[in-house]
Amino acid sequence: MMLRIPNCTTIKIILILLVVNIFWLVRVYPPSGIDSNGGTIQSVKDILPATQKQTPRHQLVGFQLPTTQLESFTHTNTNTVLTFENINLSYGRWDNQHIYKIKDFALVGEQYADSSKSSLVCLATQSSIERLFWLPQVADNWRGPISVAIFSAGHEEYTILRYFVTYMRLCFPNIRANTTFHILVPRDYEKLPKVLTESFNVKTKFYCQHPERTLKILLKLRSINTLEWRQKNTYPQNHLRNVGRKGCQTKYVFLTDIDIVPSINSVVQLNNFFKNVICDGSCAYVIPTFEIDVRATFPRTKSALAILIKKGLARPFHEKVFIYNQYATNFSKWLSKIENETSVTISHTVTNFEFLYEPFYLTVDNAPAHDERFNGYGFTRNSQVYEMYVAGFKFYVLSPVFTCHWGLQRKQARPAWREQQNNANRKKFDAFKSEIFARYKNNPHLKIK
Ligand SMILES: *[C@@H]1O[C@H](CO)[C@@H](O)[C@H](O)[C@H]1NC(C)=O
Ligand SMILES: *[C@@H]1O[C@H](CO)[C@@H](O)[C@H](O)[C@H]1NC(C)=O
Ligand SMILES: *[C@@H]1O[C@H](CO)[C@@H](O)[C@H](O)[C@H]1NC(C)=O
Ligand SMILES: *[C@@H]1O[C@H](CO)[C@@H](O)[C@H](O)[C@H]1NC(C)=O
């Protein structure tokens, strides 16, 4: 068979198609590795999430990370301590299963105690070290107490943590003032490799505008052994959530994942709302979560968010990946209300609760703990929300406050390790379900089959 030489028009058409195709690829291709759940390493090379588009409102400040011992840097020119002092990770409070040791209040924000006294709300969150670069943006929007629980697999990760926390405390005033850190280490912490010398010779200047880049440089400090350990071991999401929650000192706790960014000024708005709340029962206050295109700017108001949604640059969190995740929140109802942009009210009550619903919510922290038998991925948050429901909690959706997750997520095949963890947890779920039904069987609210 002979190949026909395409004529000029055909070539033009092919070229146009090619350009359209490239444009389409660039447009729809999601940022890599974005995932809200936590911190398991995906491969030894470790995929880091795409650059965050929105840089915090700070001046460009460059400074040299230490070339000498971290200790000497910590105290230079200042009488404030910037990093963890005298934390000896060879001992700590055990978790109930004797798998992890916990250092509560490893480093306390300079205004944390005062700030917690004057606020009704505190944000509790959790992270592995490689996702910690989200914290500056979270703290930039959440101007109030923050309690963050961090997993540090070994000495190398702890060293990175110290450098990065120092960096964050130098660059971001609200992290220094209002953020308190707790550390959780595995039982075999001391078996993991040690950094040969604490002096980490970085000649690079670090800029406050680039937390992700800064962390990426520091993460190179981990050896292959540490990375392999991380890959083999599950990330203890629920342990960390409980540690973060209990580290809050205020009446209400807003538990999130590290990459969930609250709307601007929500602390003041929520404090005004909760001043007048009387709840004679078990109440949870849902703050709707949206995912936004990395090219968009963070919406300053609910109406700005509504515009992004109209343009296809934002949508309910997990709408395309796993719709049940937030479905019961009823986003169309929430969006249909155009109200006072500054004062928080209850938009509506969740009426169609379904299993697998996992909103981010505020509640008095007498809510059931996160069950620590669920380790790694799957059934970690939704099992807890399910228990709240069985225990008779009512869910109220607040407006106009919201939270955002960067990156529009699309369905993609789950990596094998994640599927394995999910399956392992699914097996534990039946026992969990029987237990909670036994525990709450006399509850008048209980009406699930
Ligand atoms: C931690 O404490 C143990 C026991 O007191 C001691 O042997 C070890 O050197 C300490 N480690 C650090 C890093 O201070
Ligand atoms: C710390 O939180 C309080 C509210 O609790 C807020 O008024 C203050 O501005 C915050 N500090 C910084 C540096 O953002
Ligand atoms: C959301 O609210 C609308 C308006 O009240 C209602 O018609 C719809 O059934 C609700 N959807 C869900 C999923 O609850
Ligand atoms: C919105 O609510 C605040 C506080 O309740 C109030 O001061 C303000 O006047 C209200 N604005 C509008 C446009 O209703």
Short mmCIF file of C-alpha atoms and ligand atoms in Angstrom, two decimals:
data_model
loop_
_atom_site.label_atom_id
_atom_site.label_comp_id
_atom_site.label_asym_id
_atom_site.label_seq_id
_atom_site.Cartn_x
_atom_site.Cartn_y
_atom_site.Cartn_z
CA MET A 1 0.00 0.00 0.00
CA MET A 2 1.20 3.47 -0.80
CA LEU A 3 1.28 6.35 1.64
CA ARG A 4 -0.52 9.39 0.38
CA ILE A 5 1.26 12.67 0.92
CA PRO A 6 -1.22 14.83 2.85
CA ASN A 7 -2.16 18.08 1.16
CA CYS A 8 -1.82 21.50 2.69
CA THR A 9 -5.33 21.65 4.24
CA THR A 10 -4.85 18.28 5.93
CA ILE A 11 -1.60 19.46 7.47
CA LYS A 12 -3.32 22.60 8.74
CA ILE A 13 -6.10 20.56 10.28
CA ILE A 14 -3.59 18.23 11.93
CA LEU A 15 -1.68 21.20 13.32
CA ILE A 16 -4.83 22.79 14.71
CA LEU A 17 -5.84 19.50 16.32
CA LEU A 18 -2.39 19.17 17.83
CA VAL A 19 -2.49 22.65 19.34
CA VAL A 20 -6.00 22.06 20.73
CA ASN A 21 -4.87 18.77 22.14
CA ILE A 22 -1.84 20.27 23.89
CA PHE A 23 -3.97 23.08 25.28
CA TRP A 24 -6.48 20.54 26.55
CA LEU A 25 -3.82 18.42 28.19
CA VAL A 26 -2.32 21.41 29.97
CA ARG A 27 -5.75 22.54 31.06
CA VAL A 28 -7.11 19.35 32.47
CA TYR A 29 -4.01 17.72 33.77
CA PRO A 30 -4.23 17.86 37.54
CA PRO A 31 -1.31 18.70 39.77
CA SER A 32 0.53 15.62 40.87
CA GLY A 33 0.19 14.00 44.22
CA ILE A 34 -2.52 16.23 45.61
CA ASP A 35 -4.50 14.33 48.11
CA SER A 36 -6.08 15.49 51.28
CA ASN A 37 -5.67 12.55 53.55
CA GLY A 38 -2.23 12.59 54.94
CA GLY A 39 1.21 11.49 54.46
CA THR A 40 2.14 8.12 53.11
CA ILE A 41 5.09 8.24 50.78
CA GLN A 42 4.05 7.16 47.34
CA SER A 43 7.43 6.14 46.04
CA VAL A 44 10.97 6.52 47.18
CA LYS A 45 11.24 9.52 44.88
CA ASP A 46 8.29 11.05 46.72
CA ILE A 47 5.91 13.06 44.64
CA LEU A 48 5.30 16.50 46.03
CA PRO A 49 2.13 18.44 45.31
CA ALA A 50 2.13 21.18 42.69
CA THR A 51 3.28 24.64 43.56
CA GLN A 52 0.74 26.55 45.49
CA LYS A 53 -0.42 29.43 43.40
CA GLN A 54 -1.34 31.74 46.17
CA THR A 55 1.64 33.03 48.06
CA PRO A 56 1.03 34.32 51.55
CA ARG A 57 0.75 38.03 51.99
CA HIS A 58 4.32 38.56 53.10
CA GLN A 59 7.20 40.53 51.80
CA LEU A 60 9.93 38.69 50.03
CA VAL A 61 12.32 37.95 52.82
CA GLY A 62 15.43 35.94 52.13
CA PHE A 63 17.58 34.49 54.83
CA GLN A 64 20.29 31.95 55.18
CA LEU A 65 19.46 28.73 56.91
CA PRO A 66 22.24 27.75 59.30
CA THR A 67 25.55 26.41 58.17
CA THR A 68 26.44 25.67 61.76
CA GLN A 69 24.71 23.81 64.55
CA LEU A 70 20.98 24.40 64.64
CA GLU A 71 21.17 25.31 68.33
CA SER A 72 23.44 28.27 67.79
CA PHE A 73 21.20 29.56 65.03
CA THR A 74 18.14 29.21 67.17
CA HIS A 75 19.38 31.67 69.71
CA THR A 76 21.23 34.11 67.49
CA ASN A 77 20.24 37.75 67.86
CA THR A 78 17.12 36.90 69.70
CA ASN A 79 16.00 35.77 73.07
CA THR A 80 13.13 33.83 71.60
CA VAL A 81 13.39 30.15 70.97
CA LEU A 82 12.60 29.31 67.39
CA THR A 83 12.76 25.57 67.49
CA PHE A 84 12.19 22.60 69.77
CA GLU A 85 14.23 22.82 72.93
CA ASN A 86 15.35 19.75 74.82
CA ILE A 87 12.98 17.37 73.17
CA ASN A 88 14.31 13.93 73.83
CA LEU A 89 12.42 11.58 71.56
CA SER A 90 13.74 8.44 73.20
CA TYR A 91 10.86 8.72 75.63
CA GLY A 92 7.29 9.98 75.39
CA ARG A 93 3.67 9.18 76.16
CA TRP A 94 2.72 5.85 74.58
CA ASP A 95 -0.38 5.49 72.44
CA ASN A 96 -2.84 2.82 73.62
CA GLN A 97 -1.38 0.18 71.33
CA HIS A 98 2.29 0.84 72.18
CA ILE A 99 3.18 1.60 68.59
CA TYR A 100 3.95 5.31 68.87
CA LYS A 101 5.37 7.74 71.37
CA ILE A 102 3.84 11.17 71.67
CA LYS A 103 5.37 14.48 72.66
CA ASP A 104 2.46 16.78 73.42
CA PHE A 105 3.21 20.51 73.22
CA ALA A 106 6.70 19.99 71.82
CA LEU A 107 6.75 23.65 70.84
CA VAL A 108 4.13 26.14 71.97
CA GLY A 109 3.23 29.29 70.04
CA GLU A 110 4.27 32.45 71.86
CA GLN A 111 0.67 33.67 72.17
CA TYR A 112 -0.99 30.26 72.15
CA ALA A 113 -2.21 30.27 75.75
CA ASP A 114 -3.56 33.84 75.65
CA SER A 115 -4.99 33.38 72.21
CA SER A 116 -6.79 30.21 73.32
CA LYS A 117 -8.28 32.03 76.31
CA SER A 118 -9.76 34.74 74.13
CA SER A 119 -11.05 32.46 71.38
CA LEU A 120 -13.85 29.93 71.25
CA VAL A 121 -12.36 28.14 68.27
CA CYS A 122 -9.07 26.39 67.54
CA LEU A 123 -7.93 24.64 64.39
CA ALA A 124 -6.54 21.13 64.90
CA THR A 125 -4.65 19.49 62.07
CA GLN A 126 -2.10 16.78 61.27
CA SER A 127 0.71 16.27 58.81
CA SER A 128 3.68 14.24 57.74
CA ILE A 129 6.79 16.35 57.29
CA GLU A 130 6.56 16.41 53.49
CA ARG A 131 3.15 18.09 53.54
CA LEU A 132 3.96 20.70 56.13
CA PHE A 133 4.49 23.41 53.52
CA TRP A 134 0.72 23.95 53.51
CA LEU A 135 0.79 25.29 57.05
CA PRO A 136 1.87 28.89 56.20
CA GLN A 137 -1.18 29.40 54.05
CA VAL A 138 -3.49 27.81 56.58
CA ALA A 139 -2.04 30.01 59.34
CA ASP A 140 -2.25 33.08 57.13
CA ASN A 141 -6.01 32.63 56.85
CA TRP A 142 -6.71 31.21 60.30
CA ARG A 143 -5.74 34.02 62.67
CA GLY A 144 -6.24 32.13 65.89
CA PRO A 145 -4.92 29.13 67.81
CA ILE A 146 -3.68 26.18 65.73
CA SER A 147 -2.74 22.80 67.16
CA VAL A 148 -0.73 20.65 64.72
CA ALA A 149 0.35 17.05 65.21
CA ILE A 150 3.31 15.94 63.09
CA PHE A 151 4.62 12.48 62.35
CA SER A 152 8.39 12.21 62.46
CA ALA A 153 9.62 8.78 61.41
CA GLY A 154 13.18 9.04 62.67
CA HIS A 155 16.08 11.29 63.49
CA GLU A 156 16.44 12.51 59.89
CA GLU A 157 12.82 13.60 59.67
CA TYR A 158 13.10 15.24 63.06
CA THR A 159 16.12 17.23 61.90
CA ILE A 160 14.20 18.40 58.81
CA LEU A 161 11.27 19.25 61.03
CA ARG A 162 13.46 21.43 63.24
CA TYR A 163 14.84 23.35 60.28
CA PHE A 164 11.47 23.79 58.67
CA VAL A 165 9.74 24.85 61.87
CA THR A 166 12.51 27.38 62.44
CA TYR A 167 12.00 28.68 58.91
CA MET A 168 8.23 28.92 59.38
CA ARG A 169 8.55 30.69 62.70
CA LEU A 170 10.92 33.23 61.19
CA CYS A 171 8.75 33.87 58.16
CA PHE A 172 5.15 33.61 59.29
CA PRO A 173 4.14 35.65 62.34
CA ASN A 174 0.98 33.67 62.98
CA ILE A 175 2.89 30.39 63.11
CA ARG A 176 5.26 31.84 65.67
CA ALA A 177 2.45 33.39 67.66
CA ASN A 178 -0.47 31.01 67.54
CA THR A 179 0.75 27.61 66.37
CA THR A 180 1.57 24.76 68.74
CA PHE A 181 3.33 21.61 67.55
CA HIS A 182 3.01 18.05 68.83
CA ILE A 183 5.24 15.23 67.62
CA LEU A 184 4.47 11.56 67.21
CA VAL A 185 7.28 9.07 66.59
CA PRO A 186 7.18 5.34 65.88
CA ARG A 187 8.34 2.74 68.41
CA ASP A 188 11.45 1.99 66.35
CA TYR A 189 12.36 5.64 66.04
CA GLU A 190 15.87 5.08 67.29
CA LYS A 191 16.53 2.26 64.85
CA LEU A 192 16.13 4.61 61.91
CA PRO A 193 19.24 6.27 60.47
CA LYS A 194 20.72 9.33 62.14
CA VAL A 195 21.84 12.44 60.34
CA LEU A 196 25.62 12.19 60.56
CA THR A 197 26.04 15.77 61.61
CA GLU A 198 23.40 18.24 62.64
CA SER A 199 25.11 20.97 60.68
CA PHE A 200 23.34 21.04 57.40
CA ASN A 201 25.42 23.04 54.97
CA VAL A 202 22.96 24.89 52.88
CA LYS A 203 24.32 27.82 50.98
CA THR A 204 20.99 28.63 49.41
CA LYS A 205 18.92 31.56 50.50
CA PHE A 206 15.43 30.71 51.56
CA TYR A 207 12.52 32.92 50.77
CA CYS A 208 9.43 33.24 52.87
CA GLN A 209 7.40 33.19 49.68
CA HIS A 210 8.44 29.63 48.87
CA PRO A 211 7.70 27.23 51.70
CA GLU A 212 7.23 24.31 49.33
CA ARG A 213 10.58 24.84 47.61
CA THR A 214 12.32 25.30 50.94
CA LEU A 215 10.89 22.08 52.28
CA LYS A 216 11.83 20.21 49.11
CA ILE A 217 15.48 21.14 49.63
CA LEU A 218 15.38 20.04 53.25
CA LEU A 219 13.69 16.76 52.39
CA LYS A 220 16.80 15.68 50.50
CA LEU A 221 18.35 15.12 53.88
CA ARG A 222 16.46 11.84 54.20
CA SER A 223 18.37 8.71 53.33
CA ILE A 224 16.98 5.85 51.30
CA ASN A 225 16.56 3.82 54.49
CA THR A 226 14.23 6.36 56.04
CA LEU A 227 12.26 6.61 52.81
CA GLU A 228 11.95 2.86 52.61
CA TRP A 229 10.78 2.70 56.21
CA ARG A 230 8.13 5.29 55.42
CA GLN A 231 6.99 3.36 52.40
CA LYS A 232 6.64 0.14 54.34
CA ASN A 233 4.82 1.64 57.31
CA THR A 234 1.38 3.17 57.39
CA TYR A 235 0.83 6.79 58.29
CA PRO A 236 -1.04 7.05 61.62
CA GLN A 237 -3.68 9.59 60.58
CA ASN A 238 -6.12 8.95 63.38
CA HIS A 239 -3.51 8.98 66.15
CA LEU A 240 -2.38 12.37 64.89
CA ARG A 241 -5.93 13.68 64.66
CA ASN A 242 -6.56 12.76 68.28
CA VAL A 243 -3.30 14.38 69.40
CA GLY A 244 -4.10 17.56 67.45
CA ARG A 245 -7.65 17.69 68.81
CA LYS A 246 -6.63 17.28 72.42
CA GLY A 247 -3.95 19.95 72.03
CA CYS A 248 -6.64 22.58 71.42
CA GLN A 249 -7.57 24.56 74.53
CA THR A 250 -10.76 26.22 73.30
CA LYS A 251 -14.38 25.13 73.60
CA TYR A 252 -14.78 24.29 69.91
CA VAL A 253 -12.32 22.38 67.73
CA PHE A 254 -12.17 22.57 63.95
CA LEU A 255 -10.39 19.44 62.78
CA THR A 256 -8.97 19.56 59.25
CA ASP A 257 -6.26 17.99 57.16
CA ILE A 258 -3.13 20.06 56.57
CA ASP A 259 -4.01 21.01 52.96
CA ILE A 260 -7.48 22.31 53.79
CA VAL A 261 -7.29 26.11 53.76
CA PRO A 262 -9.95 28.02 55.73
CA SER A 263 -11.59 31.13 54.29
CA ILE A 264 -10.16 34.50 55.28
CA ASN A 265 -11.23 36.00 58.60
CA SER A 266 -13.15 32.91 59.67
CA VAL A 267 -11.81 33.02 63.27
CA VAL A 268 -13.45 36.38 64.01
CA GLN A 269 -16.65 35.35 62.25
CA LEU A 270 -16.87 32.00 64.02
CA ASN A 271 -16.17 33.56 67.42
CA ASN A 272 -19.08 35.94 66.88
CA PHE A 273 -21.29 33.05 65.88
CA PHE A 274 -20.37 30.74 68.76
CA LYS A 275 -20.87 33.50 71.34
CA ASN A 276 -24.59 33.08 70.80
CA VAL A 277 -24.81 29.35 70.26
CA ILE A 278 -26.88 27.32 72.64
CA CYS A 279 -26.87 23.66 71.82
CA ASP A 280 -28.53 21.32 74.27
CA GLY A 281 -27.41 18.14 72.64
CA SER A 282 -24.67 17.04 70.39
CA CYS A 283 -24.03 19.51 67.63
CA ALA A 284 -21.49 19.59 64.84
CA TYR A 285 -21.07 22.64 62.58
CA VAL A 286 -20.02 21.75 59.05
CA ILE A 287 -17.87 24.13 57.02
CA PRO A 288 -18.24 23.24 53.32
CA THR A 289 -15.05 22.33 51.43
CA PHE A 290 -14.34 23.14 47.80
CA GLU A 291 -11.52 22.19 45.49
CA ILE A 292 -10.15 25.03 43.39
CA ASP A 293 -8.11 25.16 40.22
CA VAL A 294 -4.44 25.92 40.91
CA ARG A 295 -4.62 28.84 38.47
CA ALA A 296 -7.37 30.59 40.41
CA THR A 297 -6.78 33.07 43.23
CA PHE A 298 -8.01 32.12 46.64
CA PRO A 299 -11.59 33.44 46.89
CA ARG A 300 -11.86 36.17 49.52
CA THR A 301 -15.62 35.79 49.93
CA LYS A 302 -18.44 33.36 49.29
CA SER A 303 -19.54 35.40 46.27
CA ALA A 304 -15.99 35.25 44.85
CA LEU A 305 -16.13 31.49 45.35
CA ALA A 306 -19.50 31.35 43.59
CA ILE A 307 -17.94 33.12 40.59
CA LEU A 308 -15.12 30.57 40.46
CA ILE A 309 -17.69 27.77 40.51
CA LYS A 310 -19.60 29.34 37.62
CA LYS A 311 -16.36 29.53 35.64
CA GLY A 312 -15.58 25.88 36.35
CA LEU A 313 -12.56 26.80 38.45
CA ALA A 314 -13.98 25.44 41.69
CA ARG A 315 -16.36 22.68 42.72
CA PRO A 316 -17.38 20.73 45.82
CA PHE A 317 -14.45 18.78 47.26
CA HIS A 318 -14.18 15.26 45.83
CA GLU A 319 -17.23 15.79 43.60
CA LYS A 320 -15.59 13.91 40.73
CA VAL A 321 -13.45 11.52 42.76
CA PHE A 322 -15.84 10.32 45.41
CA ILE A 323 -19.09 12.24 45.59
CA TYR A 324 -20.36 10.72 48.88
CA ASN A 325 -17.46 12.38 50.67
CA GLN A 326 -19.32 15.70 51.00
CA TYR A 327 -22.63 15.09 49.24
CA ALA A 328 -24.86 15.30 52.30
CA THR A 329 -23.66 18.88 52.88
CA ASN A 330 -25.93 19.91 49.97
CA PHE A 331 -23.79 22.48 48.18
CA SER A 332 -26.57 23.71 45.91
CA LYS A 333 -28.60 24.68 48.94
CA TRP A 334 -25.56 26.39 50.48
CA LEU A 335 -24.79 28.25 47.27
CA SER A 336 -28.38 29.33 46.72
CA LYS A 337 -28.18 31.53 49.80
CA ILE A 338 -26.78 34.98 49.28
CA GLU A 339 -26.56 36.56 52.65
CA ASN A 340 -24.50 38.81 54.84
CA GLU A 341 -20.88 38.14 53.90
CA THR A 342 -19.51 38.90 57.35
CA SER A 343 -21.74 37.22 59.83
CA VAL A 344 -21.90 33.44 60.19
CA THR A 345 -25.28 31.74 60.32
CA ILE A 346 -26.61 28.21 59.97
CA SER A 347 -27.50 27.77 56.32
CA HIS A 348 -29.33 24.48 56.80
CA THR A 349 -29.31 21.17 58.64
CA VAL A 350 -27.92 17.96 57.13
CA THR A 351 -30.98 15.79 56.57
CA ASN A 352 -29.73 13.05 54.31
CA PHE A 353 -26.78 11.67 56.24
CA GLU A 354 -25.23 8.69 54.54
CA PHE A 355 -22.39 6.43 55.46
CA LEU A 356 -19.04 7.61 53.97
CA TYR A 357 -19.95 11.25 54.55
CA GLU A 358 -16.86 13.02 55.89
CA PRO A 359 -17.28 16.75 56.23
CA PHE A 360 -14.88 19.01 58.11
CA TYR A 361 -16.78 20.37 61.09
CA LEU A 362 -16.46 22.24 64.37
CA THR A 363 -17.67 20.66 67.57
CA VAL A 364 -17.15 20.67 71.30
CA ASP A 365 -14.40 18.11 71.66
CA ASN A 366 -16.52 15.64 73.58
CA ALA A 367 -17.22 14.06 70.21
CA PRO A 368 -16.04 10.45 69.79
CA ALA A 369 -12.29 10.02 69.25
CA HIS A 370 -10.88 8.89 65.91
CA ASP A 371 -10.48 5.12 66.16
CA GLU A 372 -6.75 4.40 66.09
CA ARG A 373 -7.18 0.88 64.75
CA PHE A 374 -7.71 2.51 61.35
CA ASN A 375 -4.16 3.20 60.26
CA GLY A 376 -3.11 4.52 56.87
CA TYR A 377 -5.82 5.10 54.27
CA GLY A 378 -9.51 4.31 54.34
CA PHE A 379 -12.24 4.56 56.97
CA THR A 380 -10.26 7.00 59.09
CA ARG A 381 -12.47 10.10 59.11
CA ASN A 382 -15.75 8.74 57.86
CA SER A 383 -15.82 6.05 60.57
CA GLN A 384 -15.62 8.79 63.20
CA VAL A 385 -18.35 10.89 61.54
CA TYR A 386 -20.45 7.74 61.34
CA GLU A 387 -20.04 7.17 65.06
CA MET A 388 -21.09 10.77 65.71
CA TYR A 389 -24.21 10.18 63.68
CA VAL A 390 -25.03 6.96 65.53
CA ALA A 391 -24.36 8.77 68.81
CA GLY A 392 -27.03 11.29 67.88
CA PHE A 393 -25.02 14.29 66.70
CA LYS A 394 -26.82 16.77 64.46
CA PHE A 395 -24.89 18.41 61.62
CA TYR A 396 -25.51 22.07 60.81
CA VAL A 397 -23.98 23.67 57.72
CA LEU A 398 -22.48 27.11 58.34
CA SER A 399 -22.33 29.99 55.88
CA PRO A 400 -20.56 32.06 54.50
CA VAL A 401 -17.38 30.40 55.90
CA PHE A 402 -15.83 27.70 53.74
CA THR A 403 -12.55 25.88 53.16
CA CYS A 404 -10.59 25.18 49.99
CA HIS A 405 -8.32 22.47 48.73
CA TRP A 406 -5.95 23.41 45.89
CA GLY A 407 -6.34 21.42 42.72
CA LEU A 408 -9.30 20.01 40.86
CA GLN A 409 -9.19 16.29 41.47
CA ARG A 410 -10.03 13.73 38.85
CA LYS A 411 -10.59 10.06 39.09
CA GLN A 412 -7.45 8.07 38.66
CA ALA A 413 -6.37 4.60 39.53
CA ARG A 414 -5.36 4.34 43.14
CA PRO A 415 -1.83 3.18 43.76
CA ALA A 416 -1.64 -0.44 44.95
CA TRP A 417 -0.36 0.44 48.45
CA ARG A 418 -3.35 2.63 48.99
CA GLU A 419 -5.78 -0.03 47.88
CA GLN A 420 -4.11 -2.47 50.28
CA GLN A 421 -4.43 -0.10 53.23
CA ASN A 422 -8.03 0.60 52.33
CA ASN A 423 -8.83 -3.12 52.19
CA ALA A 424 -7.11 -3.78 55.50
CA ASN A 425 -9.20 -1.06 57.12
CA ARG A 426 -12.41 -2.26 55.48
CA LYS A 427 -11.91 -5.59 57.26
CA LYS A 428 -11.69 -3.77 60.60
CA PHE A 429 -14.79 -1.73 59.88
CA ASP A 430 -17.30 -4.54 60.54
CA ALA A 431 -16.00 -5.03 64.07
CA PHE A 432 -16.02 -1.27 64.61
CA LYS A 433 -19.61 -1.05 63.41
CA SER A 434 -20.79 -3.83 65.76
CA GLU A 435 -19.06 -2.12 68.65
CA ILE A 436 -20.64 1.26 68.10
CA PHE A 437 -24.07 -0.26 67.62
CA ALA A 438 -23.67 -2.08 70.92
CA ARG A 439 -22.44 1.12 72.59
CA TYR A 440 -25.30 3.34 71.41
CA LYS A 441 -28.12 0.81 71.13
CA ASN A 442 -30.35 2.66 73.56
CA ASN A 443 -29.90 5.92 71.75
CA PRO A 444 -33.28 7.37 70.76
CA HIS A 445 -31.71 8.92 67.64
CA LEU A 446 -30.60 5.57 66.34
CA LYS A 447 -32.63 4.73 63.31
CA ILE A 448 -30.16 3.10 60.97
CA LYS A 449 -30.62 -0.46 59.88
C1 LIG B 1 17.81 11.23 75.71
O1 LIG B 1 17.79 10.70 76.99
C2 LIG B 1 18.58 9.51 77.12
C3 LIG B 1 18.33 8.98 78.51
O2 LIG B 1 18.42 10.01 79.47
C4 LIG B 1 20.05 9.84 76.84
O3 LIG B 1 20.82 8.67 76.94
C5 LIG B 1 20.16 10.40 75.44
O4 LIG B 1 21.49 10.82 75.16
C6 LIG B 1 19.21 11.60 75.26
N1 LIG B 1 19.22 11.99 73.89
C7 LIG B 1 19.32 13.25 73.50
C8 LIG B 1 19.29 13.49 72.03
O5 LIG B 1 19.41 14.17 74.29
C1 LIG B 2 -3.08 35.15 67.11
O1 LIG B 2 -4.45 34.88 67.33
C2 LIG B 2 -5.21 35.98 67.80
C3 LIG B 2 -6.64 35.54 67.99
O2 LIG B 2 -6.73 34.48 68.90
C4 LIG B 2 -5.15 37.12 66.81
O3 LIG B 2 -5.81 38.25 67.33
C5 LIG B 2 -3.69 37.48 66.53
O4 LIG B 2 -3.65 38.46 65.53
C6 LIG B 2 -2.93 36.25 66.07
N1 LIG B 2 -1.53 36.59 65.91
C7 LIG B 2 -0.97 36.74 64.72
C8 LIG B 2 0.45 37.14 64.72
O5 LIG B 2 -1.57 36.56 63.67
C1 LIG B 3 -30.56 19.97 48.54
O1 LIG B 3 -31.49 20.97 48.79
C2 LIG B 3 -32.46 21.13 47.78
C3 LIG B 3 -33.26 22.39 48.09
O2 LIG B 3 -33.78 22.36 49.36
C4 LIG B 3 -33.30 19.88 47.69
O3 LIG B 3 -34.27 20.01 46.67
C5 LIG B 3 -32.38 18.71 47.38
O4 LIG B 3 -33.09 17.51 47.41
C6 LIG B 3 -31.25 18.64 48.39
N1 LIG B 3 -30.29 17.66 47.96
C7 LIG B 3 -29.67 16.86 48.80
C8 LIG B 3 -28.69 15.95 48.21
O5 LIG B 3 -29.89 16.89 49.99
C1 LIG B 4 -23.81 41.96 58.39
O1 LIG B 4 -23.70 41.57 59.76
C2 LIG B 4 -22.92 42.43 60.55
C3 LIG B 4 -22.78 41.80 61.93
O2 LIG B 4 -23.98 41.23 62.35
C4 LIG B 4 -23.57 43.81 60.58
O3 LIG B 4 -22.80 44.69 61.36
C5 LIG B 4 -23.70 44.34 59.16
O4 LIG B 4 -24.38 45.57 59.15
C6 LIG B 4 -24.43 43.34 58.27
N1 LIG B 4 -24.35 43.79 56.88
C7 LIG B 4 -25.39 43.73 56.06
C8 LIG B 4 -25.13 44.19 54.65
O5 LIG B 4 -26.47 43.31 56.40
#
